[in-house]
Amino acid sequence: MDKLYGYSGSILEVNLTSGTIEKVQVSPSDAKNFVGGRGLGMKILWDKVKEPGMDPFAPENPIMFMPGPMTGYPFASSSRTCVVTKSPRTSPVHSTYKHASTISYSNMGGFIGPEIRFAGYDGIVVTGKASKPVYIKIENENVEICDASEFWGMGTDAFDIKFNESLGDNRFQSCYIGPAGENMVPMACVLNTAARAAGRGGTGAVMGSKNLKAIAVKGTGFPEVADHKKYLELLDKTRTKFRDDPMTAWWRANGTAGALTMMSEASREAVKNFREGTFTDVSLIGAEAARAKAWQRDFACYACPLACKKSGIVQKGLFAGLVHDGPEYETGTMYGSNLLVNNLEGLLKEIYAGDDYGLDIISTGNAIGFLMEAFEKGYIDKDFVDGIDLTWGNVRAVLDMLQKITYREGIGDLAGHGVKKLAEKVGRDSHKFAIHVKGHELAAHNVHVNPGMGISYVSSNRGACHLNGANPQEQNSTAMVDSLGVCLFAAGSYGENGLEDIITMITGHSYPTEEYMKTGERVFNLEKMFNYREGFTREDDVLPDRFFEEPLTMGTGKGAVLDRKEFEELLTTYYTDRGWDPVTSRPTDEKLESLGLEFTME
Amino acid sequence: MEKKKNNEQLSRRNFIRNVAFGTGATLLLTNFSLIRWHVDEKGILRGIVVDYDKCTGCRTCETACSASNHRVWINGEEMEGLGNPWLANIRVHRFNPDVDVPNVCQICPDAPCIAACPVEPDPDTGRRALYRDEEHLTIKCDTDRCIGCGNCAITCATERSGVIIPNPETGSPERMCTLCSGDPHCVKACPYGALSLVEVDTNREFFGMSPKEIARELMKKYYKTGKEEVSHG
């Protein structure tokens, strides 16, 4: 067999029910066709989940921690790990299967992805369910399932400190869940460094369902590349490129928070449960305010020149002394603008709480926004929300809700299941402002003035996703970025053929642009077939009514609303461009054959 | 075999001695300005200094250091390695609350690591197994003569920043900065300009302190409200 350059060639498989620990070979054809990260994770999911309708919380549902073949090589922000599993968040309009759901993938930066690679693995696949709380400790070949009872119940911040102390060596990198994941709140996420999250799609809940608190990993190796000389050349070229790229300074200056005021001005922000696109108070919570009042330092993920993470301290008021990162664009919008919270200190406390509990801040921001709107409209009363004063902008109410969601108390239990479930309970026409696609809430980008973002949301394979891309080309390209293990923020600065050249150099397989894009397309279509098998069709690719019925009332986008017919036409064009049946949304047999996905055809 | 036995004896005895001495020495030497370096005689002593205000913890320095100091031969040509951070001499320590502290050999003027080396000086060169290289004034180890006792590492850990780590198999000291023969790659590669090559100054803030001690000071500096303790929620 040819040597697999750029890969260790092994996946670590841990079964928590039996305690079995195995190294499984990566098939060279899978490596070539599905690359790594999101793509290889999807392929493994397909191979392991043979029938549709599996309960995402069943022990058999694998949760995978997948770096890509770029992860760990010091190219700009080659730091990513994609967490892949069957989603506990999504559901179709109609399906024969009770537990039908889509794939879930969510990726995080930080340092754990590179370390998984240094330890000698192209990914970690965990199945089964431990009988008590455990963590997995990996040091190269040595893998142990360890008792995590002493850590169970801890918030991610305290855990991060205590866990590192107990490991006794700060070369360990880890990822973990907070109490929300332990309690299997569907909106729970996986975090590392107490701040960087694989936030979306309920990955933390799946980890919790396995009684898996954390993974700690340390390694000493590094997979060889196919063309070492070229590696040094491209590394040098990339470093120069990023040094000279004006975007580098943009990211460094404010991180994603720099987009808060910009997006609000363009009426593209999520404001007041997506009712508006502009937040009049945005400057109070934007990057400038944060820099003046809280931020102290910039932080970067592994080998990244962008340093988009900003950490600081709350100086004044009730929460004085609180140290954390943020706001970012997503957290600042979802816990700020979307809830009309204009108090920076309160916003930072909310973000801290969300991260500490281990919650998806996007989805929880939606759930609370939905309840605030229903409360304002009189669809629900105070009793319905356990006496919490859910008025817009009320920081205390947001914090109370986050706690209730985490511990699944009263209204919190329902809210943690998402706005789709909330709307079913609240009734009337509340589904019109339940902001989700397939049960997965929309991120901080409003769509009234941005139909392309609407396409991104409805056609995403994990339920609403703002990073998905507005057309097949963008989506295929993003699927590749997520599979390579490089950060989407940095990917934009690699330039023409930048990533193609790097993956070709690493693996020794030629990825000319056409092949590169086709590989992304293959990943996307396999995800699609997984979802289609579960019962998801075109009827699930819909935006909430709000965007078609309620024009924006303020800002530069005042009056903007989507036209339903035009949007449906846009979607039909999208399916046609994809080579999918516009009625059912199923990829055609010809398309599947051309991508080597015959094995998905039933 | 004999060497190993010898090591163990030396190691145990010296460990106790050094820990005892080390603690005392740290207290005595908190004023590092007493340390002298004879520039006229030996030349300017240079080392890597970190600007913690600029460091973002990205660890690019680790990869550049490793690539430069662990070179490879490919088709008869010597070139830089992949940059496996495990092999780096500079190491970034991460702390919570957010602070990152790159730890790199300070190339101390008094080199307590060399002073702790129990190998008798070579009559010709005057070198112990651990010695100061004449050209770049960095600390080097003659692995042929090193007995792997680990004294240098213990001394570095107790009296300075603890950068020296004994090789797990041979016990020989590793991670001393080589300055990449005068052109340190970490300095060049740092995307944030946080590293520089400057004249060693024992009066410099944080000189000789361990990453943990430095982190404690930085946390006080960055995350200060007037309250004593930072809060976690």
XYZ file of N, CA, C and O in Angstrom, chain B residues 25-195:
684
model
N 18.621 29.533 47.062
C 19.216 30.369 46.021
C 18.181 31.321 45.438
O 18.479 32.482 45.186
N 16.966 30.817 45.242
C 15.937 31.684 44.671
C 15.705 32.883 45.586
O 15.608 34.013 45.134
N 15.648 32.594 46.865
C 15.411 33.685 47.811
C 16.572 34.676 47.794
O 16.375 35.878 47.763
N 17.791 34.114 47.798
C 18.981 34.961 47.798
C 19.079 35.804 46.541
O 19.457 36.957 46.580
N 18.720 35.166 45.444
C 19.006 35.787 44.155
C 17.813 36.505 43.533
O 17.799 36.755 42.356
N 16.802 36.819 44.325
C 15.686 37.540 43.703
C 16.204 38.840 43.092
O 15.657 39.338 42.137
N 17.302 39.339 43.623
C 17.921 40.485 42.980
C 18.951 39.992 41.964
O 20.119 39.809 42.273
N 18.462 39.761 40.744
C 19.343 39.201 39.713
C 20.379 40.214 39.226
O 21.277 39.887 38.484
N 20.199 41.454 39.639
C 21.124 42.475 39.145
C 22.540 42.248 39.669
O 23.493 42.840 39.176
N 22.648 41.406 40.679
C 23.981 41.115 41.208
C 24.792 40.252 40.250
O 25.998 40.141 40.362
N 24.069 39.642 39.301
C 24.776 38.761 38.370
C 25.598 39.605 37.394
O 25.107 40.596 36.852
N 26.812 39.199 37.190
C 27.705 39.981 36.324
C 28.067 39.218 35.047
O 28.173 38.001 35.051
N 28.260 39.956 34.000
C 28.735 39.376 32.734
C 29.841 40.283 32.201
O 29.664 41.504 32.107
N 30.978 39.692 31.905
C 32.107 40.529 31.497
C 32.126 40.688 29.986
O 32.674 39.887 29.256
N 31.474 41.739 29.535
C 31.289 41.971 28.104
C 32.621 42.103 27.374
O 32.829 41.488 26.316
N 33.533 42.865 27.955
C 34.810 43.128 27.282
C 35.553 41.840 26.971
O 36.146 41.681 25.908
N 35.455 40.958 27.907
C 36.186 39.709 27.808
C 35.480 38.708 26.875
O 36.102 38.061 26.060
N 34.140 38.652 27.003
C 33.412 37.549 26.359
C 32.491 37.972 25.215
O 31.950 37.126 24.517
N 32.267 39.235 25.046
C 31.353 39.678 23.987
C 29.950 39.897 24.524
O 29.651 39.561 25.677
N 29.102 40.460 23.673
C 27.740 40.791 24.119
C 26.893 39.516 24.197
O 26.843 38.731 23.255
N 26.249 39.367 25.329
C 25.386 38.195 25.535
C 23.968 38.541 25.087
O 23.382 39.504 25.560
N 23.459 37.739 24.160
C 22.122 38.034 23.642
C 21.165 36.861 23.881
O 21.585 35.719 23.916
N 19.914 37.206 23.997
C 18.895 36.170 24.171
C 17.539 36.655 23.680
O 17.362 37.821 23.317
N 16.574 35.749 23.688
C 15.218 36.072 23.220
C 14.420 36.684 24.367
O 14.396 36.130 25.468
N 13.758 37.771 24.079
C 12.888 38.376 25.083
C 11.466 38.445 24.530
O 11.254 38.693 23.338
N 10.507 38.170 25.423
C 9.100 38.147 25.014
C 8.409 39.438 25.438
O 8.554 39.866 26.586
N 7.669 40.024 24.521
C 6.785 41.130 24.878
C 5.398 40.520 25.114
O 4.677 40.209 24.174
N 5.072 40.348 26.385
C 3.827 39.636 26.721
C 2.585 40.401 26.274
O 1.531 39.808 26.070
N 2.719 41.721 26.140
C 1.569 42.502 25.669
C 1.206 42.126 24.235
O 0.060 42.261 23.820
N 2.188 41.675 23.490
C 1.939 41.358 22.076
C 1.656 39.879 21.824
O 1.046 39.527 20.826
N 2.141 39.024 22.707
C 1.983 37.573 22.475
C 0.511 37.186 22.522
O -0.216 37.587 23.420
N 0.074 36.397 21.545
C -1.318 35.931 21.492
C -1.431 34.438 21.765
O -2.511 33.871 21.675
N -0.302 33.792 22.040
C -0.335 32.366 22.362
C -0.494 31.446 21.170
O -0.914 30.301 21.318
N -0.152 31.911 19.969
C -0.439 31.117 18.761
C 0.546 29.962 18.536
O 0.310 29.089 17.721
N 1.677 30.024 19.211
C 2.675 28.955 19.155
C 3.384 28.835 17.807
O 4.023 27.814 17.544
N 3.300 29.860 16.994
C 4.072 29.844 15.750
C 5.570 29.751 16.074
O 6.337 29.106 15.363
N 5.975 30.379 17.179
C 7.391 30.336 17.591
C 7.855 28.905 17.812
O 8.976 28.534 17.435
N 6.993 28.085 18.424
C 7.360 26.690 18.671
C 7.656 25.981 17.348
O 8.637 25.247 17.226
N 6.782 26.213 16.382
C 6.953 25.493 15.120
C 8.194 25.981 14.372
O 8.902 25.191 13.755
N 8.459 27.287 14.462
C 9.636 27.835 13.769
C 10.923 27.356 14.438
O 11.905 27.015 13.768
N 10.914 27.319 15.750
C 12.076 26.859 16.518
C 12.379 25.401 16.176
O 13.516 25.036 15.879
N 11.321 24.604 16.202
C 11.479 23.181 15.916
C 11.990 22.953 14.492
O 12.898 22.146 14.258
N 11.419 23.681 13.542
C 11.831 23.503 12.144
C 13.303 23.855 11.957
O 14.036 23.187 11.229
N 13.737 24.889 12.651
C 15.118 25.353 12.498
C 16.112 24.445 13.210
O 17.210 24.201 12.712
N 15.730 23.945 14.372
C 16.671 23.171 15.189
C 16.586 21.657 14.971
O 17.417 20.917 15.482
N 15.565 21.219 14.285
C 15.451 19.783 13.972
C 15.343 19.650 12.465
O 14.266 19.460 11.912
N 16.497 19.778 11.827
C 16.550 19.786 10.371
C 16.507 18.368 9.829
O 16.737 17.410 10.549
N 16.179 18.250 8.572
C 16.056 16.925 7.959
C 16.873 16.871 6.670
O 17.207 17.905 6.083
N 17.196 15.665 6.277
C 17.855 15.459 4.993
C 16.849 14.871 4.021
O 16.258 13.840 4.279
N 16.651 15.576 2.919
C 15.735 15.078 1.896
C 16.515 15.028 0.588
O 17.019 16.056 0.136
N 16.602 13.861 0.008
C 17.339 13.674 -1.244
C 18.719 14.332 -1.217
O 19.093 15.070 -2.131
N 19.437 14.084 -0.136
C 20.792 14.601 -0.043
C 20.898 16.080 0.249
O 21.974 16.663 0.186
N 19.788 16.691 0.567
C 19.801 18.125 0.847
C 19.301 18.366 2.263
O 18.254 17.832 2.656
N 20.057 19.185 3.006
C 19.620 19.481 4.366
C 18.666 20.654 4.356
O 18.918 21.659 3.691
N 17.577 20.513 5.057
C 16.622 21.627 5.130
C 15.880 21.632 6.452
O 16.006 20.718 7.255
N 15.104 22.679 6.661
C 14.337 22.788 7.895
C 13.346 21.644 8.018
O 12.839 21.128 7.026
N 13.026 21.309 9.273
C 12.071 20.225 9.527
C 10.633 20.714 9.410
O 10.368 21.852 9.015
N 9.712 19.824 9.787
C 8.290 20.149 9.678
C 7.854 21.184 10.702
O 6.884 21.904 10.501
N 8.576 21.217 11.825
C 8.175 22.159 12.868
C 7.287 21.527 13.924
O 6.384 22.179 14.444
N 7.548 20.274 14.245
C 6.803 19.595 15.309
C 7.008 20.343 16.631
O 8.115 20.384 17.161
N 5.940 20.946 17.173
C 6.121 21.810 18.349
C 6.653 21.074 19.576
O 7.234 21.696 20.460
N 6.455 19.761 19.620
C 6.956 18.983 20.760
C 8.481 19.117 20.892
O 9.036 19.067 21.985
N 9.151 19.300 19.767
C 10.610 19.340 19.770
C 11.162 20.753 19.983
O 12.372 20.956 20.027
N 10.279 21.726 20.113
C 10.727 23.124 20.181
C 11.461 23.417 21.484
O 11.154 22.841 22.530
N 12.422 24.316 21.417
C 13.108 24.776 22.622
C 12.287 25.839 23.342
O 12.329 25.951 24.551
N 11.572 26.621 22.574
C 10.669 27.607 23.172
C 9.318 26.928 23.355
O 8.894 26.143 22.508
N 8.681 27.201 24.500
C 7.401 26.540 24.758
C 6.408 27.522 25.337
O 6.705 28.217 26.303
N 5.227 27.525 24.755
C 4.194 28.450 25.217
C 3.329 27.759 26.269
O 2.798 26.681 26.021
N 3.236 28.388 27.421
C 2.399 27.856 28.494
C 1.103 28.652 28.551
O 1.127 29.866 28.633
N -0.006 27.943 28.501
C -1.315 28.605 28.517
C -1.894 28.591 29.934
O -1.755 27.602 30.644
N -2.509 29.696 30.314
C -3.125 29.782 31.631
C -4.550 30.289 31.508
O -4.926 30.913 30.522
N -5.335 30.008 32.521
C -6.695 30.507 32.645
C -6.762 31.245 33.981
O -6.419 30.640 34.995
N -7.174 32.509 34.040
C -7.624 33.427 32.978
C -6.564 33.633 31.884
O -5.376 33.456 32.138
N -7.074 34.005 30.713
C -6.275 34.042 29.497
C -4.945 34.792 29.613
O -4.898 36.019 29.645
N -3.888 34.019 29.664
C -2.528 34.555 29.601
C -1.671 33.463 28.973
O -1.842 32.286 29.291
N -0.801 33.839 28.066
C 0.123 32.871 27.491
C 1.552 33.312 27.772
O 1.888 34.479 27.594
N 2.367 32.364 28.199
C 3.739 32.703 28.539
C 4.713 31.808 27.778
O 4.908 30.650 28.126
N 5.315 32.332 26.710
C 6.364 31.561 26.043
C 7.569 31.465 26.975
O 7.976 32.469 27.560
N 8.066 30.285 27.133
C 9.207 30.077 28.023
C 10.403 29.680 27.172
O 10.348 28.704 26.423
N 11.468 30.450 27.287
C 12.644 30.183 26.459
C 13.894 30.414 27.299
O 13.910 31.262 28.194
N 14.904 29.622 27.022
C 16.182 29.710 27.731
C 16.660 31.161 27.775
O 16.706 31.844 26.754
N 17.004 31.626 28.964
C 17.383 33.040 29.147
C 18.866 33.284 28.867
O 19.326 34.401 28.921
N 19.585 32.200 28.631
C 21.031 32.295 28.411
C 21.657 33.124 29.538
O 22.361 34.118 29.316
N 21.387 32.693 30.751
C 21.780 33.441 31.945
C 23.288 33.720 31.967
O 24.084 32.829 31.672
N 23.671 34.928 32.351
C 25.096 35.261 32.424
C 25.850 34.338 33.384
O 26.991 33.968 33.124
N 25.198 33.983 34.496
C 25.870 33.139 35.492
C 25.621 31.648 35.264
O 26.229 30.827 35.928
N 24.738 31.332 34.345
C 24.417 29.952 33.979
C 24.464 28.964 35.145
O 25.357 28.131 35.224
N 23.492 29.033 36.037
C 23.476 28.087 37.167
C 23.370 26.632 36.709
O 23.816 25.721 37.423
N 22.848 26.425 35.500
C 22.760 25.065 34.964
C 24.156 24.488 34.753
O 24.416 23.316 35.068
N 25.065 25.329 34.235
C 26.441 24.857 34.009
C 27.128 24.621 35.357
O 27.802 23.607 35.558
N 26.882 25.538 36.265
C 27.503 25.404 37.591
C 27.057 24.118 38.275
O 27.804 23.545 39.081
N 25.854 23.646 37.943
C 25.326 22.452 38.597
C 25.825 21.159 37.953
O 25.576 20.069 38.458
N 26.505 21.278 36.830
C 26.953 20.077 36.113
C 28.089 19.419 36.898
O 29.127 20.043 37.148
N 27.907 18.152 37.295
C 28.917 17.511 38.142
C 30.090 16.912 37.346
O 31.045 16.413 37.946
N 30.039 16.989 36.038
C 31.120 16.414 35.227
C 32.352 17.316 35.328
O 32.248 18.526 35.135
N 33.491 16.704 35.650
C 34.724 17.477 35.839
C 35.072 18.237 34.559
O 34.964 17.691 33.456
N 35.519 19.479 34.670
C 35.904 20.226 33.474
C 37.008 19.520 32.696
O 37.932 18.956 33.295
N 36.888 19.545 31.404
C 37.908 18.963 30.527
C 39.182 19.792 30.660
O 39.120 21.023 30.605
N 40.339 19.127 30.884
C 41.575 19.882 31.110
C 41.934 20.798 29.931
O 42.468 21.881 30.129
N 41.592 20.383 28.698
C 41.952 21.212 27.537
C 40.999 22.387 27.334
O 41.412 23.516 27.142
N 39.711 22.076 27.375
C 38.735 23.117 27.020
C 38.154 23.815 28.247
O 37.552 24.885 28.120
N 38.276 23.194 29.368
C 37.673 23.758 30.579
C 36.176 23.535 30.641
O 35.490 24.040 31.520
N 35.642 22.768 29.698
C 34.195 22.566 29.636
C 33.732 21.413 30.518
O 34.347 20.355 30.527
N 32.624 21.650 31.180
C 31.890 20.528 31.761
C 31.045 19.933 30.634
O 31.132 20.399 29.495
N 30.191 18.945 30.973
C 29.335 18.382 29.915
C 28.399 19.465 29.394
O 28.086 19.545 28.216
N 27.944 20.316 30.310
C 27.155 21.478 29.910
C 28.102 22.676 29.891
O 28.865 22.873 30.848
N 28.103 23.417 28.828
C 29.087 24.490 28.709
C 28.534 25.637 27.870
O 27.506 25.500 27.202
N 29.224 26.767 27.921
C 28.813 27.905 27.105
C 29.610 27.894 25.800
O 30.833 27.879 25.806
N 28.893 27.896 24.728
C 29.518 27.893 23.409
C 30.199 29.240 23.155
O 29.620 30.293 23.429
N 31.433 29.209 22.668
C 32.196 30.462 22.530
C 31.625 31.362 21.435
O 31.681 32.578 21.540
N 31.081 30.753 20.392
C 30.668 31.575 19.260
C 29.395 32.393 19.552
O 29.374 33.605 19.387
N 28.329 31.686 19.958
C 27.065 32.393 20.164
C 26.728 32.589 21.635
O 25.689 33.157 21.964
N 27.580 32.066 22.500
C 27.437 32.222 23.947
C 26.180 31.523 24.487
O 25.671 31.874 25.545
N 25.671 30.583 23.716
C 24.527 29.805 24.164
C 25.009 28.631 25.028
O 26.202 28.327 25.054
N 24.043 27.981 25.678
C 24.373 26.845 26.544
C 24.237 25.565 25.718
O 23.193 25.335 25.106
N 25.298 24.758 25.736
C 25.248 23.527 24.950
C 25.587 22.325 25.826
O 26.245 22.463 26.857
N 25.167 21.177 25.345
C 25.472 19.951 26.082
C 26.303 19.023 25.204
O 25.963 18.784 24.043
N 27.401 18.548 25.771
C 28.200 17.528 25.096
C 27.614 16.179 25.510
O 27.893 15.673 26.591
N 26.770 15.643 24.644
C 26.018 14.442 25.038
C 26.935 13.238 25.277
O 26.580 12.327 26.013
N 28.136 13.254 24.674
C 29.073 12.150 24.902
C 29.577 12.136 26.348
O 29.861 11.080 26.898
N 29.684 13.302 26.920
C 30.215 13.368 28.276
C 29.118 13.483 29.336
O 29.356 13.234 30.520
N 27.943 13.863 28.893
C 26.831 14.040 29.844
C 26.479 12.712 30.500
O 26.381 11.687 29.822
N 26.290 12.725 31.813
C 25.931 11.493 32.516
C 24.429 11.411 32.761
O 23.939 10.473 33.377
N 23.710 12.412 32.322
C 22.249 12.359 32.421
C 21.721 12.466 33.835
O 20.673 11.908 34.147
N 22.418 13.213 34.686
C 21.988 13.277 36.092
C 20.775 14.182 36.297
O 20.071 14.071 37.291
N 20.584 15.105 35.378
C 19.419 15.985 35.495
C 19.603 17.168 36.427
O 18.672 17.937 36.650
N 20.812 17.341 36.953
C 21.055 18.463 37.869
C 20.766 19.808 37.222
O 20.223 20.713 37.856
N 21.178 19.936 35.979
C 20.987 21.213 35.282
C 19.508 21.552 35.196
O 19.107 22.707 35.422
N 18.687 20.535 34.903
C 17.251 20.763 34.763
C 16.644 21.172 36.096
O 15.820 22.098 36.167
N 17.083 20.483 37.142
C 16.551 20.813 38.474
C 16.939 22.234 38.863
O 16.132 23.012 39.353
N 18.192 22.554 38.587
C 18.673 23.887 38.943
C 17.933 24.967 38.160
O 17.520 25.984 38.711
N 17.746 24.700 36.881
C 17.014 25.661 36.050
C 15.595 25.836 36.591
O 15.086 26.951 36.677
N 14.984 24.724 36.983
C 13.603 24.787 37.462
C 13.493 25.489 38.807
O 12.514 26.177 39.073
N 14.480 25.299 39.638
C 14.370 25.875 40.979
C 14.907 27.309 41.038
O 14.451 28.110 41.820
N 15.891 27.602 40.194
C 16.507 28.929 40.294
C 16.086 29.880 39.174
O 16.196 31.085 39.318
N 15.652 29.320 38.055
C 15.283 30.167 36.922
C 13.943 29.720 36.344
O 13.082 29.269 37.051
N 13.790 29.763 35.027
C 12.458 29.577 34.444
C 12.084 28.128 34.144
O 10.974 27.852 33.716
N 13.009 27.217 34.376
C 12.664 25.798 34.208
C 12.516 25.363 32.772
O 11.683 24.523 32.443
N 13.336 25.910 31.922
C 13.180 25.609 30.502
C 13.840 24.275 30.134
O 13.422 23.597 29.199
N 14.864 23.881 30.879
C 15.600 22.655 30.532
C 14.770 21.419 30.886
O 14.241 21.311 31.988
N 14.657 20.521 29.931
C 13.971 19.250 30.172
C 14.927 18.129 29.800
O 15.497 18.147 28.707
N 15.149 17.175 30.705
C 16.045 16.076 30.357
C 15.404 15.172 29.314
O 14.195 14.932 29.349
N 16.198 14.702 28.388
C 15.693 13.722 27.419
C 15.172 12.508 28.187
O 15.870 11.997 29.068
N 13.952 12.061 27.871
C 13.363 10.971 28.675
C 14.191 9.680 28.627
O 14.143 8.889 29.565
N 14.974 9.482 27.588
C 15.767 8.256 27.513
C 17.177 8.426 28.063
O 17.647 7.614 28.854
N 17.873 9.461 27.657
C 19.275 9.609 28.053
C 19.455 10.494 29.284
O 20.508 10.462 29.924
N 18.457 11.294 29.591
C 18.592 12.225 30.714
C 19.361 13.478 30.363
O 19.517 14.382 31.184
N 19.888 13.556 29.150
C 20.663 14.736 28.766
C 19.764 15.960 28.605
O 18.642 15.843 28.120
N 20.273 17.127 28.997
C 19.442 18.330 28.959
C 19.092 18.759 27.536
O 19.928 18.671 26.632
N 17.862 19.193 27.356
C 17.394 19.681 26.076
C 16.643 20.984 26.276
O 16.331 21.341 27.402
N 16.353 21.645 25.175
C 15.557 22.882 25.112
C 16.368 24.147 25.394
O 15.789 25.215 25.548
N 17.711 24.040 25.500
C 18.473 25.269 25.644
C 18.432 25.991 24.297
O 18.560 25.374 23.246
N 18.267 27.296 24.347
C 18.138 28.080 23.115
C 19.462 28.077 22.352
O 20.525 28.298 22.928
N 19.379 27.856 21.040
C 20.586 27.864 20.199
C 20.757 29.202 19.489
O 21.746 29.426 18.802
N 19.763 30.055 19.606
C 19.709 31.313 18.847
C 19.786 31.068 17.334
O 20.061 31.986 16.566
N 19.525 29.834 16.909
C 19.593 29.474 15.482
C 20.860 30.077 14.856
O 20.775 30.758 13.810
N 21.987 29.886 15.536
C 23.274 30.423 15.089
C 23.228 31.933 14.838
O 23.756 32.430 13.849
N 22.551 32.628 15.705
C 22.558 34.087 15.630
C 21.379 34.696 14.895
O 21.221 35.907 14.864
N 20.553 33.860 14.288
C 19.424 34.369 13.514
C 18.150 33.631 13.950
O 17.629 32.793 13.229
N 17.661 33.933 15.144
C 16.570 33.113 15.698
C 15.290 33.125 14.854
O 14.743 34.189 14.567
N 14.871 31.938 14.477
C 13.713 31.808 13.589
C 12.401 32.157 14.264
O 11.455 32.576 13.609
N 12.330 31.966 15.576
C 11.094 32.312 16.291
C 10.822 33.804 16.165
O 9.688 34.221 15.974
N 11.890 34.585 16.267
C 11.755 36.046 16.173
C 11.230 36.430 14.799
O 10.324 37.250 14.662
N 11.768 35.780 13.791
C 11.355 36.097 12.416
C 9.925 35.658 12.138
O 9.180 36.315 11.414
N 9.545 34.494 12.717
C 8.245 33.921 12.359
C 7.088 34.509 13.168
O 5.945 34.440 12.730
N 7.356 35.051 14.333
C 6.260 35.548 15.187
C 5.416 36.556 14.411
O 5.915 37.605 14.002
N 4.121 36.240 14.189
C 3.295 37.153 13.393
C 2.976 38.444 14.137
O 2.474 39.380 13.536
N 3.249 38.477 15.422
C 2.840 39.618 16.234
C 4.011 40.485 16.703
O 3.824 41.411 17.477
N 5.213 40.134 16.271
C 6.375 40.907 16.697
C 6.589 40.866 18.201
O 7.080 41.824 18.799
N 6.211 39.742 18.816
C 6.293 39.654 20.275
C 7.665 39.200 20.768
O 7.942 39.253 21.956
N 8.496 38.727 19.843
C 9.802 38.212 20.257
C 10.906 39.080 19.663
O 10.805 39.535 18.533
